[in-house]
mmCIF file of C-alpha atoms in Angstrom:
data_model
loop_
_atom_site.group_PDB
_atom_site.id
_atom_site.type_symbol
_atom_site.label_atom_id
_atom_site.label_comp_id
_atom_site.label_asym_id
_atom_site.label_seq_id
_atom_site.Cartn_x
_atom_site.Cartn_y
_atom_site.Cartn_z
ATOM 1 C CA UNK A 11 21.194 21.529 25.754
ATOM 2 C CA UNK A 12 22.639 22.410 22.576
ATOM 3 C CA UNK A 13 20.894 25.120 21.057
ATOM 4 C CA UNK A 14 21.883 22.933 17.616
ATOM 5 C CA UNK A 15 19.257 20.276 17.295
ATOM 6 C CA UNK A 16 19.938 17.193 15.872
ATOM 7 C CA UNK A 17 18.702 15.469 12.453
ATOM 8 C CA UNK A 18 16.606 12.382 11.616
ATOM 9 C CA UNK A 19 17.660 10.325 8.769
ATOM 10 C CA UNK A 20 15.741 7.914 7.679
ATOM 11 C CA UNK A 21 18.023 5.355 5.810
ATOM 12 C CA UNK A 22 16.987 2.743 3.264
ATOM 13 C CA UNK A 23 18.589 -0.289 3.117
ATOM 14 C CA UNK A 24 18.956 -3.617 1.009
ATOM 15 C CA UNK A 25 15.789 -5.844 0.677
ATOM 16 C CA UNK A 26 18.454 -8.705 -0.067
ATOM 17 C CA UNK A 27 21.100 -8.141 -2.276
ATOM 18 C CA UNK A 28 23.667 -6.110 -0.182
ATOM 19 C CA UNK A 29 25.327 -4.483 -3.477
ATOM 20 C CA UNK A 30 21.953 -1.903 -3.081
ATOM 21 C CA UNK A 31 22.827 0.313 -0.532
ATOM 22 C CA UNK A 32 23.649 3.469 -1.768
ATOM 23 C CA UNK A 33 27.492 5.598 -0.577
ATOM 24 C CA UNK A 34 25.449 8.220 0.913
ATOM 25 C CA UNK A 35 23.441 5.978 3.223
ATOM 26 C CA UNK A 36 26.837 4.415 3.855
ATOM 27 C CA UNK A 37 28.326 7.390 4.750
ATOM 28 C CA UNK A 38 25.309 8.778 7.295
ATOM 29 C CA UNK A 39 25.522 5.284 9.250
ATOM 30 C CA UNK A 40 29.432 5.710 10.106
ATOM 31 C CA UNK A 41 28.562 9.479 10.831
ATOM 32 C CA UNK A 42 25.380 9.911 13.252
ATOM 33 C CA UNK A 43 25.412 9.548 16.377
ATOM 34 C CA UNK A 44 23.253 6.439 17.186
ATOM 35 C CA UNK A 45 21.610 3.829 14.802
ATOM 36 C CA UNK A 46 17.802 2.977 15.714
ATOM 37 C CA UNK A 47 17.463 -0.179 14.070
ATOM 38 C CA UNK A 48 13.994 -2.396 13.934
ATOM 39 C CA UNK A 49 16.246 -5.672 14.714
ATOM 40 C CA UNK A 50 19.559 -4.763 16.230
ATOM 41 C CA UNK A 51 20.684 -8.342 15.669
ATOM 42 C CA UNK A 52 19.792 -8.399 11.715
ATOM 43 C CA UNK A 53 21.230 -5.141 11.409
ATOM 44 C CA UNK A 54 24.599 -5.601 12.994
ATOM 45 C CA UNK A 55 25.191 -8.221 9.888
ATOM 46 C CA UNK A 56 24.559 -5.171 7.666
ATOM 47 C CA UNK A 57 26.996 -2.922 9.764
ATOM 48 C CA UNK A 58 29.579 -5.809 10.141
ATOM 49 C CA UNK A 59 29.418 -6.174 6.095
ATOM 50 C CA UNK A 60 30.499 -2.472 5.986
ATOM 51 C CA UNK A 61 32.545 -2.494 8.757
ATOM 52 C CA UNK A 62 30.033 0.210 10.932
ATOM 53 C CA UNK A 63 30.622 0.588 14.500
ATOM 54 C CA UNK A 64 27.912 3.064 15.538
ATOM 55 C CA UNK A 65 26.532 2.595 18.534
ATOM 56 C CA UNK A 66 22.469 1.100 17.490
ATOM 57 C CA UNK A 67 19.394 0.573 20.040
ATOM 58 C CA UNK A 68 16.176 -0.690 19.179
ATOM 59 C CA UNK A 69 13.080 0.973 17.525
ATOM 60 C CA UNK A 70 10.198 -1.585 16.573
ATOM 61 C CA UNK A 71 6.663 -2.120 16.806
ATOM 62 C CA UNK A 72 6.256 -2.966 20.278
ATOM 63 C CA UNK A 73 8.115 0.352 21.952
ATOM 64 C CA UNK A 74 7.638 2.569 18.845
ATOM 65 C CA UNK A 75 5.948 5.507 20.720
ATOM 66 C CA UNK A 76 8.175 4.874 24.119
ATOM 67 C CA UNK A 77 11.199 4.781 22.705
ATOM 68 C CA UNK A 78 10.027 8.055 19.946
ATOM 69 C CA UNK A 79 10.406 10.213 23.260
ATOM 70 C CA UNK A 80 13.739 8.665 24.147
ATOM 71 C CA UNK A 81 15.426 9.502 20.540
ATOM 72 C CA UNK A 82 13.565 12.726 19.867
ATOM 73 C CA UNK A 83 15.258 13.779 23.412
ATOM 74 C CA UNK A 84 18.281 12.896 22.083
ATOM 75 C CA UNK A 85 18.033 14.954 18.765
ATOM 76 C CA UNK A 86 16.945 17.919 21.051
ATOM 77 C CA UNK A 87 20.379 17.489 22.497
ATOM 78 C CA UNK A 88 22.203 18.061 19.167
ATOM 79 C CA UNK A 89 22.381 13.851 18.427
ATOM 80 C CA UNK A 90 21.950 13.023 14.746
ATOM 81 C CA UNK A 91 20.278 9.557 14.841
ATOM 82 C CA UNK A 92 19.649 7.121 11.668
ATOM 83 C CA UNK A 93 16.708 4.706 11.388
ATOM 84 C CA UNK A 94 16.743 1.429 9.432
ATOM 85 C CA UNK A 95 14.587 -0.911 9.312
ATOM 86 C CA UNK A 96 15.090 -4.631 8.425
ATOM 87 C CA UNK A 97 14.924 -4.334 5.319
ATOM 88 C CA UNK A 98 13.988 -1.457 2.711
ATOM 89 C CA UNK A 99 12.861 2.172 3.229
ATOM 90 C CA UNK A 100 11.943 3.354 7.103
ATOM 91 C CA UNK A 101 8.252 4.231 7.445
ATOM 92 C CA UNK A 102 6.838 2.041 4.609
ATOM 93 C CA UNK A 103 4.822 -0.335 6.523
ATOM 94 C CA UNK A 104 6.800 -0.118 9.400
ATOM 95 C CA UNK A 105 6.491 2.170 12.961
ATOM 96 C CA UNK A 106 8.927 4.459 11.226
ATOM 97 C CA UNK A 107 6.021 7.141 10.180
ATOM 98 C CA UNK A 108 5.308 7.044 13.990
ATOM 99 C CA UNK A 109 8.878 8.409 14.398
ATOM 100 C CA UNK A 110 8.728 10.983 11.871
ATOM 101 C CA UNK A 111 5.180 12.028 13.302
ATOM 102 C CA UNK A 112 6.466 13.135 16.331
ATOM 103 C CA UNK A 113 9.799 14.313 15.153
ATOM 104 C CA UNK A 114 8.036 17.190 12.896
ATOM 105 C CA UNK A 115 6.004 17.408 16.148
ATOM 106 C CA UNK A 116 8.620 18.536 18.351
ATOM 107 C CA UNK A 117 10.537 20.527 15.862
ATOM 108 C CA UNK A 118 13.113 18.275 14.502
ATOM 109 C CA UNK A 119 14.557 18.016 11.266
ATOM 110 C CA UNK A 120 13.784 15.321 9.084
ATOM 111 C CA UNK A 121 15.362 13.698 5.867
ATOM 112 C CA UNK A 122 15.374 10.663 3.813
ATOM 113 C CA UNK A 123 17.792 8.883 1.784
ATOM 114 C CA UNK A 124 16.367 7.005 -0.821
ATOM 115 C CA UNK A 125 17.281 3.649 -1.687
ATOM 116 C CA UNK A 126 15.542 -0.123 -1.929
ATOM 117 C CA UNK A 127 11.976 -0.015 -1.481
ATOM 118 C CA UNK A 128 9.841 -3.854 -1.917
ATOM 119 C CA UNK A 129 6.875 -2.550 -3.086
ATOM 120 C CA UNK A 130 8.384 -0.620 -6.107
ATOM 121 C CA UNK A 131 11.156 -2.988 -7.203
ATOM 122 C CA UNK A 132 7.842 -5.311 -7.027
ATOM 123 C CA UNK A 133 5.486 -3.004 -9.094
ATOM 124 C CA UNK A 134 8.655 -2.025 -11.847
ATOM 125 C CA UNK A 135 8.930 -6.001 -11.950
ATOM 126 C CA UNK A 136 5.480 -6.907 -12.625
ATOM 127 C CA UNK A 137 4.558 -6.176 -15.660
ATOM 128 C CA UNK A 138 1.590 -4.560 -15.094
ATOM 129 C CA UNK A 139 0.427 -0.662 -15.101
ATOM 130 C CA UNK A 140 2.432 1.502 -13.128
ATOM 131 C CA UNK A 141 1.454 4.834 -13.853
ATOM 132 C CA UNK A 142 -1.328 4.716 -11.283
ATOM 133 C CA UNK A 143 -0.977 1.876 -7.984
ATOM 134 C CA UNK A 144 -2.116 2.009 -4.260
ATOM 135 C CA UNK A 145 -0.170 -0.012 -1.661
ATOM 136 C CA UNK A 146 -1.962 -1.988 1.272
ATOM 137 C CA UNK A 147 1.007 -2.713 2.487
ATOM 138 C CA UNK A 148 0.201 -6.226 4.601
ATOM 139 C CA UNK A 149 -3.688 -6.726 4.614
ATOM 140 C CA UNK A 150 -5.282 -6.574 8.240
ATOM 141 C CA UNK A 151 -5.421 -9.660 10.303
ATOM 142 C CA UNK A 152 -8.418 -8.560 12.774
ATOM 143 C CA UNK A 153 -11.430 -9.996 10.487
ATOM 144 C CA UNK A 154 -13.879 -7.088 10.222
ATOM 145 C CA UNK A 155 -11.067 -4.529 8.937
ATOM 146 C CA UNK A 156 -9.611 -7.119 6.741
ATOM 147 C CA UNK A 157 -13.399 -7.591 4.811
ATOM 148 C CA UNK A 158 -13.816 -3.894 4.959
ATOM 149 C CA UNK A 159 -10.064 -3.385 2.711
ATOM 150 C CA UNK A 160 -10.797 -6.510 0.549
ATOM 151 C CA UNK A 161 -14.450 -4.939 0.237
ATOM 152 C CA UNK A 162 -12.684 -1.581 -1.000
ATOM 153 C CA UNK A 163 -10.482 -3.082 -3.344
ATOM 154 C CA UNK A 164 -13.477 -4.468 -5.565
ATOM 155 C CA UNK A 165 -14.021 -1.064 -7.393
ATOM 156 C CA UNK A 166 -10.105 -0.363 -7.208
ATOM 157 C CA UNK A 167 -9.045 0.564 -10.601
ATOM 158 C CA UNK A 168 -5.373 1.254 -9.849
ATOM 159 C CA UNK A 169 -2.599 -1.722 -9.747
ATOM 160 C CA UNK A 170 -2.682 -3.122 -6.370
ATOM 161 C CA UNK A 171 0.818 -3.901 -4.372
ATOM 162 C CA UNK A 172 0.126 -5.817 -1.165
ATOM 163 C CA UNK A 173 2.822 -7.730 0.614
ATOM 164 C CA UNK A 174 2.003 -11.685 2.166
ATOM 165 C CA UNK A 175 4.226 -13.595 4.170
ATOM 166 C CA UNK A 176 4.630 -17.168 2.556
ATOM 167 C CA UNK A 177 2.567 -19.434 5.107
ATOM 168 C CA UNK A 178 0.012 -16.916 4.683
ATOM 169 C CA UNK A 179 0.099 -16.536 0.643
ATOM 170 C CA UNK A 180 -2.344 -19.071 -0.242
ATOM 171 C CA UNK A 181 -4.889 -17.529 2.163
ATOM 172 C CA UNK A 182 -4.791 -14.350 0.937
ATOM 173 C CA UNK A 183 -4.656 -14.972 -2.982
ATOM 174 C CA UNK A 184 -7.886 -17.527 -2.288
ATOM 175 C CA UNK A 185 -9.758 -14.529 -0.255
ATOM 176 C CA UNK A 186 -8.942 -12.041 -2.886
ATOM 177 C CA UNK A 187 -10.108 -14.277 -5.870
ATOM 178 C CA UNK A 188 -13.192 -15.102 -3.827
ATOM 179 C CA UNK A 189 -13.954 -11.269 -3.292
ATOM 180 C CA UNK A 190 -12.688 -9.900 -6.266
ATOM 181 C CA UNK A 191 -12.865 -12.127 -8.864
ATOM 182 C CA UNK A 192 -10.411 -13.551 -11.344
ATOM 183 C CA UNK A 193 -7.327 -10.872 -11.520
ATOM 184 C CA UNK A 194 -3.813 -10.881 -13.161
ATOM 185 C CA UNK A 195 -1.054 -10.483 -11.005
ATOM 186 C CA UNK A 196 2.413 -11.103 -10.593
ATOM 187 C CA UNK A 197 3.492 -12.967 -7.461
ATOM 188 C CA UNK A 198 7.020 -11.753 -6.582
ATOM 189 C CA UNK A 199 9.222 -13.385 -4.466
ATOM 190 C CA UNK A 200 13.131 -13.266 -3.264
ATOM 191 C CA UNK A 201 13.423 -9.687 -4.343
ATOM 192 C CA UNK A 202 16.928 -8.780 -5.303
ATOM 193 C CA UNK A 203 18.264 -12.354 -3.953
ATOM 194 C CA UNK A 204 19.472 -15.193 -6.159
ATOM 195 C CA UNK A 205 16.359 -17.359 -6.644
ATOM 196 C CA UNK A 206 14.465 -14.098 -7.199
ATOM 197 C CA UNK A 207 11.380 -14.612 -9.479
ATOM 198 C CA UNK A 208 8.016 -12.476 -11.022
ATOM 199 C CA UNK A 209 5.709 -15.589 -11.611
ATOM 200 C CA UNK A 210 3.140 -13.223 -13.986
ATOM 201 C CA UNK A 211 -0.114 -15.589 -13.230
ATOM 202 C CA UNK A 212 -4.222 -14.990 -12.512
ATOM 203 C CA UNK A 213 -5.366 -15.605 -9.280
ATOM 204 C CA UNK A 214 -6.687 -18.588 -9.641
ATOM 205 C CA UNK A 215 -4.384 -20.210 -11.421
ATOM 206 C CA UNK A 216 -1.754 -18.754 -8.741
ATOM 207 C CA UNK A 217 -4.023 -20.463 -6.400
ATOM 208 C CA UNK A 218 -4.028 -23.789 -7.990
ATOM 209 C CA UNK A 219 0.132 -23.612 -8.155
ATOM 210 C CA UNK A 220 0.767 -22.514 -4.550
ATOM 211 C CA UNK A 221 -1.536 -25.436 -3.515
ATOM 212 C CA UNK A 222 0.456 -27.457 -4.816
ATOM 213 C CA UNK A 223 3.981 -25.883 -4.164
ATOM 214 C CA UNK A 224 3.988 -24.064 -1.345
ATOM 215 C CA UNK A 225 5.578 -20.740 -1.559
ATOM 216 C CA UNK A 226 8.790 -19.889 0.217
ATOM 217 C CA UNK A 227 10.356 -16.423 0.828
ATOM 218 C CA UNK A 228 8.690 -12.963 1.582
ATOM 219 C CA UNK A 229 6.210 -12.658 -0.857
ATOM 220 C CA UNK A 230 4.997 -9.010 -2.962
ATOM 221 C CA UNK A 231 1.373 -9.848 -4.983
ATOM 222 C CA UNK A 232 1.208 -7.127 -7.586
ATOM 223 C CA UNK A 233 -2.647 -6.966 -9.056
ATOM 224 C CA UNK A 234 -4.679 -5.245 -11.739
ATOM 225 C CA UNK A 235 -7.342 -2.904 -10.878
ATOM 226 C CA UNK A 236 -10.477 -3.219 -11.728
ATOM 227 C CA UNK A 237 -11.223 -1.842 -15.583
ATOM 228 C CA UNK A 238 -13.164 1.332 -15.935
ATOM 229 C CA UNK A 239 -15.165 -0.565 -18.483
ATOM 230 C CA UNK A 240 -16.053 -3.186 -16.171
ATOM 231 C CA UNK A 241 -17.257 -0.679 -13.551
ATOM 232 C CA UNK A 242 -18.942 1.316 -15.570
ATOM 233 C CA UNK A 243 -20.701 -1.601 -16.466
ATOM 234 C CA UNK A 244 -21.440 -2.880 -13.337
ATOM 235 C CA UNK A 245 -23.104 0.565 -12.344
ATOM 236 C CA UNK A 246 -25.204 0.970 -15.672
ATOM 237 C CA UNK A 247 -26.702 -2.707 -14.555
ATOM 238 C CA UNK A 248 -27.433 -1.574 -10.959
ATOM 239 C CA UNK A 249 -28.914 1.435 -12.323
ATOM 240 C CA UNK A 250 -31.318 -0.223 -15.155
ATOM 241 C CA UNK A 251 -32.568 -2.427 -11.816
ATOM 242 C CA UNK A 252 -34.537 0.801 -11.200
ATOM 243 C CA UNK A 253 -37.252 2.465 -13.204
ATOM 244 C CA UNK A 254 -36.386 6.018 -14.921
ATOM 245 C CA UNK A 255 -38.752 7.592 -12.146
ATOM 246 C CA UNK A 256 -37.166 5.632 -9.074
ATOM 247 C CA UNK A 257 -33.832 6.334 -10.293
ATOM 248 C CA UNK A 258 -34.516 10.515 -11.115
ATOM 249 C CA UNK A 259 -36.125 10.228 -7.571
ATOM 250 C CA UNK A 260 -32.850 9.071 -5.972
ATOM 251 C CA UNK A 261 -30.956 11.569 -6.872
ATOM 252 C CA UNK A 262 -33.934 14.676 -5.979
ATOM 253 C CA UNK A 263 -33.881 12.971 -2.637
ATOM 254 C CA UNK A 264 -30.305 13.206 -2.366
ATOM 255 C CA UNK A 265 -30.295 17.164 -3.138
ATOM 256 C CA UNK A 266 -29.884 17.771 -6.178
ATOM 257 C CA UNK A 267 -32.486 19.753 -8.572
ATOM 258 C CA UNK A 268 -35.084 17.891 -11.144
ATOM 259 C CA UNK A 269 -32.648 19.216 -14.133
ATOM 260 C CA UNK A 270 -29.695 17.645 -12.806
ATOM 261 C CA UNK A 271 -31.256 15.015 -11.322
ATOM 262 C CA UNK A 272 -32.531 13.613 -15.101
ATOM 263 C CA UNK A 273 -28.962 14.961 -16.625
ATOM 264 C CA UNK A 274 -27.264 12.585 -13.848
ATOM 265 C CA UNK A 275 -29.809 9.523 -14.701
ATOM 266 C CA UNK A 276 -29.428 9.715 -18.735
ATOM 267 C CA UNK A 277 -25.021 9.637 -18.011
ATOM 268 C CA UNK A 278 -25.636 6.295 -15.624
ATOM 269 C CA UNK A 279 -27.698 5.015 -17.847
ATOM 270 C CA UNK A 280 -25.935 5.835 -21.200
ATOM 271 C CA UNK A 281 -28.721 7.748 -22.723
ATOM 272 C CA UNK A 282 -29.985 11.220 -23.776
ATOM 273 C CA UNK A 283 -31.315 13.077 -21.320
ATOM 274 C CA UNK A 284 -34.517 13.697 -24.161
ATOM 275 C CA UNK A 285 -35.290 9.595 -23.342
ATOM 276 C CA UNK A 286 -35.139 10.549 -19.859
ATOM 277 C CA UNK A 287 -37.515 13.162 -20.095
ATOM 278 C CA UNK A 288 -39.736 10.962 -22.126
ATOM 279 C CA UNK A 289 -39.748 8.230 -19.954
ATOM 280 C CA UNK A 290 -40.555 10.552 -17.085
ATOM 281 C CA UNK A 291 -43.491 11.950 -19.072
ATOM 282 C CA UNK A 292 -45.086 8.493 -19.875
ATOM 283 C CA UNK A 293 -45.043 7.402 -16.687
ATOM 284 C CA UNK A 294 -46.550 10.373 -15.276
ATOM 285 C CA UNK A 295 -49.751 9.494 -17.801
ATOM 286 C CA UNK A 296 -50.416 5.989 -16.783
#
């Protein structure tokens, strides 16, 4: 075994337009000993286009742990390996994250070569706020887990990015509308390709549109978050359903002292602490 260990290179590849590959990625793909690809047949077209003849092996969702150990053994022998996905940046919504984790556990150096990434491309194209965002990738297919994620998104204030296949887009848009209410969204399709579109609309209008016009091509849904004002209004409405004594008692039971409980109740209800005290005093005298 070589004393010098190899390095894993996470190489971003184009998500559509082949001109989006970087010169650094092209050089590394030529120099490494082996390329691990999510789909070797798909990646062969990319490599042939750039006249790259480095040996390839498959690394995908269904062999990600077993094959990771094989790749790590080669890295420990001093081989350098590049990891590529079908499109975009490895480790984003693909098994690359498992290989990276196992490499660190084995003491193998990892580096990432930046490039195309569908979620960031869609976000910047969406026209929605970009300072704070969250990425959900593909929503889970398992019913219970999917419902849990949708419930969490009800109070998400950040712009949310979701991947979806065209044949499932209408169903997902309908679920988002049912659970989250109407929101502004941008549906991005065929990113970086000839027929790229960024459809700025709402969940409700999108459901109507795609019912009449079945979508084609991989889609990215970029959705506005819940406004903080709406969240605060909803929370205040919930608290107002309680009496002031019940509200304060709720916090005392959770471990707060009376003074802190009164302060928090006043904040929840948007009133002064003096008003809370007066309401408590009135209730005690009844």
